[in-house]
Tab-separated table of N, CA and C in Angstrom:
chain	number	residue	atom	x	y	z
A	13	MET	N	-1.931	17.277	-26.742
A	13	MET	CA	-1.674	18.261	-27.766
A	13	MET	C	-2.966	18.627	-28.478
A	14	LYS	N	-3.891	17.656	-28.600
A	14	LYS	CA	-5.171	17.971	-29.234
A	14	LYS	C	-5.921	19.024	-28.437
A	15	LYS	N	-5.894	18.886	-27.106
A	15	LYS	CA	-6.579	19.862	-26.249
A	15	LYS	C	-6.032	21.265	-26.433
A	16	ALA	N	-4.716	21.347	-26.680
A	16	ALA	CA	-4.061	22.648	-26.838
A	16	ALA	C	-4.137	23.171	-28.266
A	17	GLY	N	-4.687	22.377	-29.190
A	17	GLY	CA	-4.805	22.811	-30.572
A	17	GLY	C	-3.507	22.761	-31.352
A	18	VAL	N	-2.604	21.886	-30.947
A	18	VAL	CA	-1.305	21.763	-31.613
A	18	VAL	C	-1.454	20.922	-32.880
A	19	THR	N	-0.900	21.409	-33.973
A	19	THR	CA	-0.885	20.656	-35.219
A	19	THR	C	0.349	19.775	-35.236
A	20	VAL	N	0.140	18.479	-35.465
A	20	VAL	CA	1.253	17.532	-35.498
A	20	VAL	C	1.383	16.996	-36.913
A	21	LEU	N	2.583	17.110	-37.454
A	21	LEU	CA	2.873	16.593	-38.784
A	21	LEU	C	3.827	15.417	-38.636
A	22	THR	N	3.501	14.298	-39.240
A	22	THR	CA	4.382	13.130	-39.175
A	22	THR	C	4.644	12.606	-40.579
A	23	GLY	N	5.680	11.805	-40.713
A	23	GLY	CA	6.000	11.191	-41.999
A	23	GLY	C	6.455	12.181	-43.043
A	24	ILE	N	7.015	13.293	-42.613
A	24	ILE	CA	7.433	14.348	-43.535
A	24	ILE	C	8.950	14.516	-43.447
A	25	THR	N	9.580	14.646	-44.578
A	25	THR	CA	11.008	14.951	-44.586
A	25	THR	C	11.160	16.445	-44.364
A	26	VAL	N	11.815	16.797	-43.295
A	26	VAL	CA	12.002	18.212	-42.958
A	26	VAL	C	13.423	18.607	-43.344
A	27	ASP	N	13.494	19.511	-44.279
A	27	ASP	CA	14.785	20.036	-44.696
A	27	ASP	C	14.719	21.565	-44.657
A	28	LYS	N	15.785	22.205	-45.091
A	28	LYS	CA	15.861	23.665	-45.058
A	28	LYS	C	14.726	24.311	-45.854
A	29	ASP	N	14.392	23.746	-47.030
A	29	ASP	CA	13.332	24.316	-47.865
A	29	ASP	C	11.962	24.211	-47.188
A	30	PHE	N	11.694	23.077	-46.547
A	30	PHE	CA	10.420	22.905	-45.844
A	30	PHE	C	10.292	23.937	-44.728
A	31	ILE	N	11.366	24.108	-43.973
A	31	ILE	CA	11.325	25.063	-42.859
A	31	ILE	C	11.119	26.483	-43.375
A	32	LYS	N	11.764	26.839	-44.471
A	32	LYS	CA	11.566	28.179	-45.047
A	32	LYS	C	10.116	28.361	-45.499
A	33	MET	N	9.532	27.323	-46.137
A	33	MET	CA	8.162	27.404	-46.628
A	33	MET	C	7.158	27.484	-45.464
A	34	PHE	N	7.376	26.662	-44.444
A	34	PHE	CA	6.453	26.603	-43.304
A	34	PHE	C	6.612	27.820	-42.399
A	35	ALA	N	7.829	28.381	-42.356
A	35	ALA	CA	8.171	29.571	-41.565
A	35	ALA	C	7.704	29.483	-40.113
A	36	PRO	N	8.108	28.449	-39.398
A	36	PRO	CA	7.673	28.338	-38.000
A	36	PRO	C	8.420	29.314	-37.102
A	37	ASP	N	7.843	29.583	-35.931
A	37	ASP	CA	8.521	30.401	-34.928
A	37	ASP	C	9.650	29.602	-34.282
A	38	ALA	N	9.468	28.287	-34.228
A	38	ALA	CA	10.480	27.413	-33.638
A	38	ALA	C	10.375	26.032	-34.266
A	39	VAL	N	11.467	25.309	-34.238
A	39	VAL	CA	11.489	23.923	-34.703
A	39	VAL	C	11.880	23.062	-33.513
A	40	VAL	N	11.048	22.095	-33.183
A	40	VAL	CA	11.330	21.186	-32.085
A	40	VAL	C	11.497	19.793	-32.678
A	41	VAL	N	12.650	19.196	-32.452
A	41	VAL	CA	12.923	17.858	-32.977
A	41	VAL	C	12.658	16.851	-31.866
A	42	CYS	N	11.702	15.982	-32.089
A	42	CYS	CA	11.339	14.956	-31.111
A	42	CYS	C	11.618	13.597	-31.738
A	43	THR	N	12.655	12.964	-31.265
A	43	THR	CA	13.061	11.703	-31.873
A	43	THR	C	12.492	10.498	-31.145
A	44	GLY	N	11.793	10.724	-30.035
A	44	GLY	CA	11.228	9.613	-29.277
A	44	GLY	C	12.250	9.044	-28.323
A	45	SER	N	11.799	8.106	-27.533
A	45	SER	CA	12.696	7.485	-26.566
A	45	SER	C	12.203	6.082	-26.255
A	46	VAL	N	13.065	5.340	-25.627
A	46	VAL	CA	12.724	3.999	-25.180
A	46	VAL	C	12.928	3.975	-23.672
A	47	PRO	N	11.925	3.546	-22.906
A	47	PRO	CA	12.097	3.514	-21.445
A	47	PRO	C	13.261	2.614	-21.040
A	48	ASN	N	13.988	3.042	-20.026
A	48	ASN	CA	15.080	2.249	-19.474
A	48	ASN	C	14.532	1.498	-18.258
A	49	ILE	N	14.076	0.280	-18.481
A	49	ILE	CA	13.441	-0.503	-17.426
A	49	ILE	C	14.482	-1.426	-16.799
A	50	PRO	N	14.745	-1.251	-15.496
A	50	PRO	CA	15.759	-2.087	-14.855
A	50	PRO	C	15.326	-3.550	-14.791
A	51	ASN	N	16.279	-4.428	-14.916
A	51	ASN	CA	16.011	-5.869	-14.866
A	51	ASN	C	16.101	-6.330	-13.416
A	52	VAL	N	15.025	-6.103	-12.666
A	52	VAL	CA	14.981	-6.505	-11.259
A	52	VAL	C	13.697	-7.289	-11.004
A	53	PRO	N	13.717	-8.198	-10.029
A	53	PRO	CA	12.503	-8.949	-9.697
A	53	PRO	C	11.356	-8.009	-9.325
A	54	GLY	N	10.165	-8.313	-9.821
A	54	GLY	CA	8.964	-7.550	-9.480
A	54	GLY	C	8.729	-6.314	-10.322
A	55	ILE	N	9.600	-6.033	-11.276
A	55	ILE	CA	9.462	-4.807	-12.070
A	55	ILE	C	8.187	-4.813	-12.908
A	56	ASP	N	7.643	-6.003	-13.171
A	56	ASP	CA	6.414	-6.098	-13.960
A	56	ASP	C	5.157	-6.140	-13.089
A	57	SER	N	5.287	-5.806	-11.809
A	57	SER	CA	4.145	-5.784	-10.893
A	57	SER	C	3.149	-4.701	-11.276
A	58	LYS	N	1.905	-4.884	-10.844
A	58	LYS	CA	0.872	-3.901	-11.198
A	58	LYS	C	1.049	-2.566	-10.466
A	59	ASN	N	1.882	-2.535	-9.416
A	59	ASN	CA	2.121	-1.269	-8.721
A	59	ASN	C	3.287	-0.486	-9.322
A	60	VAL	N	3.817	-0.968	-10.457
A	60	VAL	CA	4.891	-0.274	-11.169
A	60	VAL	C	4.310	0.359	-12.434
A	61	LYS	N	4.598	1.620	-12.634
A	61	LYS	CA	4.082	2.341	-13.796
A	61	LYS	C	5.231	3.054	-14.506
A	62	LEU	N	5.172	3.125	-15.822
A	62	LEU	CA	6.147	3.900	-16.589
A	62	LEU	C	5.827	5.390	-16.444
A	63	ALA	N	6.853	6.197	-16.334
A	63	ALA	CA	6.658	7.636	-16.167
A	63	ALA	C	5.839	8.229	-17.303
A	64	THR	N	6.086	7.774	-18.528
A	64	THR	CA	5.342	8.323	-19.658
A	64	THR	C	3.851	8.048	-19.522
A	65	ASN	N	3.489	6.882	-19.020
A	65	ASN	CA	2.070	6.560	-18.814
A	65	ASN	C	1.483	7.386	-17.673
A	66	VAL	N	2.272	7.614	-16.630
A	66	VAL	CA	1.810	8.426	-15.496
A	66	VAL	C	1.561	9.861	-15.951
A	67	LEU	N	2.444	10.386	-16.789
A	67	LEU	CA	2.267	11.760	-17.266
A	67	LEU	C	1.028	11.897	-18.146
A	68	LEU	N	0.679	10.838	-18.856
A	68	LEU	CA	-0.522	10.871	-19.693
A	68	LEU	C	-1.795	10.697	-18.883
A	69	ASP	N	-1.733	9.842	-17.842
A	69	ASP	CA	-2.929	9.555	-17.045
A	69	ASP	C	-2.493	9.134	-15.655
A	70	ASP	N	-2.628	10.046	-14.691
A	70	ASP	CA	-2.203	9.742	-13.326
A	70	ASP	C	-3.347	9.249	-12.445
A	71	SER	N	-4.460	8.844	-13.036
A	71	SER	CA	-5.633	8.448	-12.257
A	71	SER	C	-5.410	7.209	-11.397
A	72	GLU	N	-4.460	6.358	-11.762
A	72	GLU	CA	-4.221	5.148	-10.985
A	72	GLU	C	-2.930	5.224	-10.177
A	73	VAL	N	-2.457	6.413	-9.888
A	73	VAL	CA	-1.237	6.587	-9.114
A	73	VAL	C	-1.607	6.770	-7.645
A	74	ALA	N	-0.919	6.024	-6.792
A	74	ALA	CA	-1.173	6.096	-5.350
A	74	ALA	C	-0.771	7.463	-4.796
A	75	ASP	N	-1.111	7.704	-3.540
A	75	ASP	CA	-0.782	8.985	-2.921
A	75	ASP	C	0.685	9.089	-2.535
A	76	ASN	N	1.325	7.963	-2.249
A	76	ASN	CA	2.744	7.935	-1.907
A	76	ASN	C	3.498	7.262	-3.055
A	77	VAL	N	4.407	8.005	-3.665
A	77	VAL	CA	5.060	7.536	-4.876
A	77	VAL	C	6.580	7.610	-4.729
A	78	VAL	N	7.263	6.554	-5.175
A	78	VAL	CA	8.716	6.578	-5.295
A	78	VAL	C	9.031	6.537	-6.775
A	79	ILE	N	9.808	7.502	-7.225
A	79	ILE	CA	10.226	7.543	-8.619
A	79	ILE	C	11.690	7.119	-8.663
A	80	VAL	N	11.954	6.088	-9.451
A	80	VAL	CA	13.309	5.566	-9.584
A	80	VAL	C	13.912	6.160	-10.860
A	81	GLY	N	14.929	6.966	-10.676
A	81	GLY	CA	15.591	7.611	-11.805
A	81	GLY	C	15.316	9.100	-11.797
A	82	SER	N	16.374	9.889	-11.696
A	82	SER	CA	16.194	11.338	-11.615
A	82	SER	C	16.718	12.061	-12.843
A	83	GLY	N	16.555	11.417	-13.993
A	83	GLY	CA	16.830	12.122	-15.237
A	83	GLY	C	15.720	13.126	-15.480
A	84	LEU	N	15.682	13.707	-16.640
A	84	LEU	CA	14.689	14.732	-16.939
A	84	LEU	C	13.261	14.210	-16.785
A	85	VAL	N	12.980	13.030	-17.323
A	85	VAL	CA	11.619	12.484	-17.239
A	85	VAL	C	11.249	12.173	-15.786
A	86	GLY	N	12.186	11.614	-15.029
A	86	GLY	CA	11.922	11.317	-13.620
A	86	GLY	C	11.617	12.577	-12.829
A	87	CYS	N	12.413	13.614	-13.038
A	87	CYS	CA	12.192	14.882	-12.336
A	87	CYS	C	10.883	15.540	-12.761
A	88	GLU	N	10.589	15.523	-14.062
A	88	GLU	CA	9.321	16.089	-14.539
A	88	GLU	C	8.130	15.352	-13.926
A	89	THR	N	8.231	14.044	-13.844
A	89	THR	CA	7.142	13.247	-13.285
A	89	THR	C	6.991	13.537	-11.796
A	90	ALA	N	8.105	13.640	-11.093
A	90	ALA	CA	8.060	13.966	-9.661
A	90	ALA	C	7.383	15.313	-9.434
A	91	ILE	N	7.764	16.300	-10.211
A	91	ILE	CA	7.184	17.642	-10.080
A	91	ILE	C	5.692	17.611	-10.384
A	92	ASP	N	5.315	16.944	-11.469
A	92	ASP	CA	3.916	16.862	-11.869
A	92	ASP	C	3.066	16.233	-10.761
A	93	LEU	N	3.524	15.123	-10.222
A	93	LEU	CA	2.750	14.436	-9.182
A	93	LEU	C	2.706	15.232	-7.883
A	94	ALA	N	3.821	15.857	-7.499
A	94	ALA	CA	3.838	16.667	-6.281
A	94	ALA	C	2.896	17.859	-6.402
A	95	MET	N	2.826	18.452	-7.601
A	95	MET	CA	1.907	19.579	-7.816
A	95	MET	C	0.448	19.137	-7.723
A	96	LYS	N	0.204	17.846	-7.907
A	96	LYS	CA	-1.152	17.303	-7.793
A	96	LYS	C	-1.426	16.740	-6.399
A	97	GLY	N	-0.533	17.039	-5.454
A	97	GLY	CA	-0.753	16.661	-4.067
A	97	GLY	C	-0.217	15.304	-3.649
A	98	LYS	N	0.504	14.643	-4.509
A	98	LYS	CA	1.076	13.340	-4.161
A	98	LYS	C	2.330	13.551	-3.309
A	99	LYS	N	2.598	12.603	-2.420
A	99	LYS	CA	3.832	12.607	-1.635
A	99	LYS	C	4.860	11.838	-2.452
A	100	VAL	N	5.931	12.525	-2.864
A	100	VAL	CA	6.866	11.950	-3.830
A	100	VAL	C	8.274	11.863	-3.241
A	101	GLU	N	8.908	10.736	-3.509
A	101	GLU	CA	10.316	10.554	-3.191
A	101	GLU	C	11.024	10.182	-4.482
A	102	LEU	N	12.145	10.822	-4.733
A	102	LEU	CA	12.895	10.642	-5.964
A	102	LEU	C	14.243	10.028	-5.607
A	103	ILE	N	14.547	8.869	-6.206
A	103	ILE	CA	15.817	8.222	-5.907
A	103	ILE	C	16.596	7.985	-7.196
A	104	ASP	N	17.910	7.893	-7.047
A	104	ASP	CA	18.766	7.629	-8.204
A	104	ASP	C	20.032	6.942	-7.725
A	105	MET	N	20.628	6.149	-8.616
A	105	MET	CA	21.864	5.478	-8.248
A	105	MET	C	23.100	6.333	-8.502
A	106	THR	N	22.916	7.502	-9.109
A	106	THR	CA	24.044	8.411	-9.307
A	106	THR	C	24.325	9.156	-7.995
A	107	PRO	N	25.486	9.777	-7.873
A	107	PRO	CA	25.829	10.476	-6.633
A	107	PRO	C	24.961	11.699	-6.316
A	108	GLU	N	24.309	12.262	-7.334
A	108	GLU	CA	23.461	13.440	-7.121
A	108	GLU	C	22.190	13.318	-7.948
A	109	ILE	N	21.142	13.929	-7.465
A	109	ILE	CA	19.865	13.948	-8.188
A	109	ILE	C	20.004	14.862	-9.405
A	110	GLY	N	19.454	14.410	-10.530
A	110	GLY	CA	19.412	15.231	-11.740
A	110	GLY	C	20.732	15.391	-12.467
A	111	MET	N	21.679	14.506	-12.230
A	111	MET	CA	23.002	14.655	-12.850
A	111	MET	C	22.963	14.626	-14.370
A	112	GLU	N	21.989	13.940	-14.945
A	112	GLU	CA	21.929	13.809	-16.400
A	112	GLU	C	21.162	14.945	-17.077
A	113	ILE	N	20.626	15.852	-16.296
A	113	ILE	CA	19.868	16.973	-16.857
A	113	ILE	C	20.843	18.058	-17.293
A	114	ASN	N	20.546	18.708	-18.411
A	114	ASN	CA	21.482	19.703	-18.940
A	114	ASN	C	21.688	20.861	-17.963
A	115	ILE	N	22.798	21.518	-18.111
A	115	ILE	CA	23.260	22.544	-17.176
A	115	ILE	C	22.310	23.743	-17.070
A	116	ILE	N	21.535	23.999	-18.102
A	116	ILE	CA	20.611	25.135	-18.081
A	116	ILE	C	19.325	24.776	-17.342
A	117	THR	N	18.809	23.590	-17.568
A	117	THR	CA	17.541	23.160	-16.982
A	117	THR	C	17.682	22.678	-15.544
A	118	ARG	N	18.804	22.048	-15.226
A	118	ARG	CA	18.975	21.386	-13.919
A	118	ARG	C	18.717	22.303	-12.717
A	119	PRO	N	19.297	23.507	-12.636
A	119	PRO	CA	19.041	24.342	-11.450
A	119	PRO	C	17.556	24.650	-11.249
A	120	TYR	N	16.836	24.934	-12.334
A	120	TYR	CA	15.396	25.205	-12.247
A	120	TYR	C	14.661	23.981	-11.708
A	121	MET	N	14.994	22.798	-12.261
A	121	MET	CA	14.318	21.571	-11.835
A	121	MET	C	14.578	21.286	-10.357
A	122	LEU	N	15.832	21.419	-9.931
A	122	LEU	CA	16.172	21.142	-8.535
A	122	LEU	C	15.511	22.132	-7.585
A	123	GLU	N	15.412	23.385	-8.000
A	123	GLU	CA	14.726	24.376	-7.167
A	123	GLU	C	13.247	24.035	-7.033
A	124	LYS	N	12.625	23.662	-8.135
A	124	LYS	CA	11.208	23.286	-8.122
A	124	LYS	C	10.995	22.054	-7.234
A	125	ILE	N	11.873	21.061	-7.371
A	125	ILE	CA	11.795	19.847	-6.553
A	125	ILE	C	11.896	20.200	-5.073
A	126	ASN	N	12.831	21.067	-4.737
A	126	ASN	CA	13.016	21.491	-3.350
A	126	ASN	C	11.798	22.251	-2.835
A	127	ASN	N	11.296	23.189	-3.627
A	127	ASN	CA	10.139	23.996	-3.213
A	127	ASN	C	8.878	23.157	-3.014
A	128	LEU	N	8.766	22.065	-3.755
A	128	LEU	CA	7.585	21.190	-3.625
A	128	LEU	C	7.736	20.159	-2.507
A	129	GLY	N	8.887	20.137	-1.860
A	129	GLY	CA	9.103	19.212	-0.752
A	129	GLY	C	9.321	17.770	-1.175
A	130	ILE	N	9.770	17.570	-2.386
A	130	ILE	CA	10.047	16.214	-2.870
A	130	ILE	C	11.318	15.722	-2.187
A	131	LYS	N	11.222	14.556	-1.543
A	131	LYS	CA	12.400	13.983	-0.891
A	131	LYS	C	13.293	13.362	-1.952
A	132	CYS	N	14.581	13.611	-1.846
A	132	CYS	CA	15.541	13.101	-2.830
A	132	CYS	C	16.627	12.303	-2.125
A	133	LYS	N	16.949	11.167	-2.725
A	133	LYS	CA	18.026	10.332	-2.188
A	133	LYS	C	18.851	9.797	-3.349
A	134	ALA	N	20.166	9.962	-3.235
A	134	ALA	CA	21.083	9.499	-4.280
A	134	ALA	C	21.854	8.276	-3.790
A	135	ASN	N	22.620	7.682	-4.686
A	135	ASN	CA	23.438	6.501	-4.396
A	135	ASN	C	22.613	5.295	-3.956
A	136	LEU	N	21.409	5.179	-4.468
A	136	LEU	CA	20.550	4.038	-4.153
A	136	LEU	C	20.183	3.311	-5.437
A	137	LYS	N	20.420	2.010	-5.461
A	137	LYS	CA	20.119	1.207	-6.639
A	137	LYS	C	18.922	0.308	-6.341
A	138	LEU	N	17.929	0.334	-7.222
A	138	LEU	CA	16.762	-0.528	-7.088
A	138	LEU	C	17.178	-1.977	-7.320
A	139	THR	N	16.837	-2.859	-6.366
A	139	THR	CA	17.189	-4.275	-6.520
A	139	THR	C	15.968	-5.176	-6.619
A	140	GLU	N	14.814	-4.693	-6.126
A	140	GLU	CA	13.602	-5.515	-6.191
A	140	GLU	C	12.374	-4.674	-5.909
A	141	VAL	N	11.272	-5.044	-6.555
A	141	VAL	CA	9.967	-4.451	-6.268
A	141	VAL	C	9.143	-5.541	-5.604
A	142	THR	N	8.572	-5.233	-4.436
A	142	THR	CA	7.740	-6.197	-3.721
A	142	THR	C	6.322	-5.667	-3.655
A	143	LYS	N	5.406	-6.461	-3.132
A	143	LYS	CA	4.018	-5.989	-3.010
A	143	LYS	C	3.899	-4.868	-1.985
A	144	ASP	N	4.875	-4.798	-1.065
A	144	ASP	CA	4.844	-3.780	-0.012
A	144	ASP	C	5.708	-2.565	-0.290
A	145	GLY	N	6.561	-2.640	-1.323
A	145	GLY	CA	7.449	-1.512	-1.588
A	145	GLY	C	8.607	-1.911	-2.481
A	146	ILE	N	9.756	-1.346	-2.185
A	146	ILE	CA	10.941	-1.637	-2.996
A	146	ILE	C	12.126	-1.953	-2.088
A	147	LYS	N	13.092	-2.669	-2.647
A	147	LYS	CA	14.350	-2.931	-1.954
A	147	LYS	C	15.438	-2.175	-2.699
A	148	LEU	N	16.303	-1.547	-1.922
A	148	LEU	CA	17.357	-0.720	-2.487
A	148	LEU	C	18.709	-1.145	-1.951
A	149	LEU	N	19.723	-0.924	-2.741
A	149	LEU	CA	21.094	-1.164	-2.339
A	149	LEU	C	21.795	0.181	-2.307
A	150	MET	N	22.397	0.502	-1.160
A	150	MET	CA	23.123	1.762	-1.060
A	150	MET	C	24.476	1.582	-1.726
A	151	ARG	N	24.753	2.437	-2.667
A	151	ARG	CA	26.033	2.384	-3.372
A	151	ARG	C	27.050	3.164	-2.560
A	152	MET	N	28.139	2.526	-2.261
A	152	MET	CA	29.208	3.189	-1.511
A	152	MET	C	30.137	3.867	-2.510
A	153	VAL	N	30.437	5.097	-2.246
A	153	VAL	CA	31.313	5.852	-3.125
A	153	VAL	C	32.653	6.022	-2.424
A	154	THR	N	33.691	5.630	-3.091
A	154	THR	CA	35.037	5.749	-2.533
A	154	THR	C	35.792	6.820	-3.302
A	155	PHE	N	36.403	7.712	-2.568
A	155	PHE	CA	37.212	8.746	-3.193
A	155	PHE	C	38.676	8.433	-2.917
A	156	ILE	N	39.470	8.529	-3.929
A	156	ILE	CA	40.903	8.313	-3.787
A	156	ILE	C	41.592	9.622	-4.118
A	157	ALA	N	42.340	10.121	-3.177
A	157	ALA	CA	43.072	11.373	-3.404
A	157	ALA	C	44.488	11.030	-3.843
A	158	LEU	N	44.887	11.574	-4.945
A	158	LEU	CA	46.245	11.389	-5.439
A	158	LEU	C	47.048	12.632	-5.064
A	159	MET	N	48.171	12.402	-4.469
A	159	MET	CA	49.004	13.530	-4.053
A	159	MET	C	50.402	13.349	-4.632
A	160	GLN	N	51.030	14.450	-4.898
A	160	GLN	CA	52.428	14.395	-5.328
A	160	GLN	C	53.273	14.642	-4.097
A	161	VAL	N	54.102	13.683	-3.798
A	161	VAL	CA	54.943	13.776	-2.616
A	161	VAL	C	56.373	14.052	-3.059
A	162	PRO	N	57.004	15.094	-2.523
A	162	PRO	CA	58.392	15.372	-2.913
A	162	PRO	C	59.321	14.255	-2.439
A	163	LEU	N	60.306	13.946	-3.265
A	163	LEU	CA	61.279	12.906	-2.901
A	163	LEU	C	62.426	13.468	-2.122
């Protein structure tokens, strides 16, 4: 943000009067987040990086990357790395990639992911990180059809 010349105000109570006085073009509320780190063996290995750290500094990211989690941050990180020439695979334990992304943003993100050639795989749960890669468990999805049968 410093490079872009963005002014950041912190520790301020923002209410209706403040917004009227400041008269911004837009108000963006950033409440922060806490990384969702899975409790699996090897997750603290040196070949594991948090997406937020990768987005800030990708200098130590390998050429072949697997991103676990296809929420907004996972998809943004995949796109960012693919645009920088990295070979990226995006996996998630949900039935579809990007399921947690809002309905307006999701189609754009999925189109960008597709256009960049990012490989996507769903229904895969991370079970372990090893020195050579990762171990995954394929989640089986069972569908039960309920029918009304005439008596």
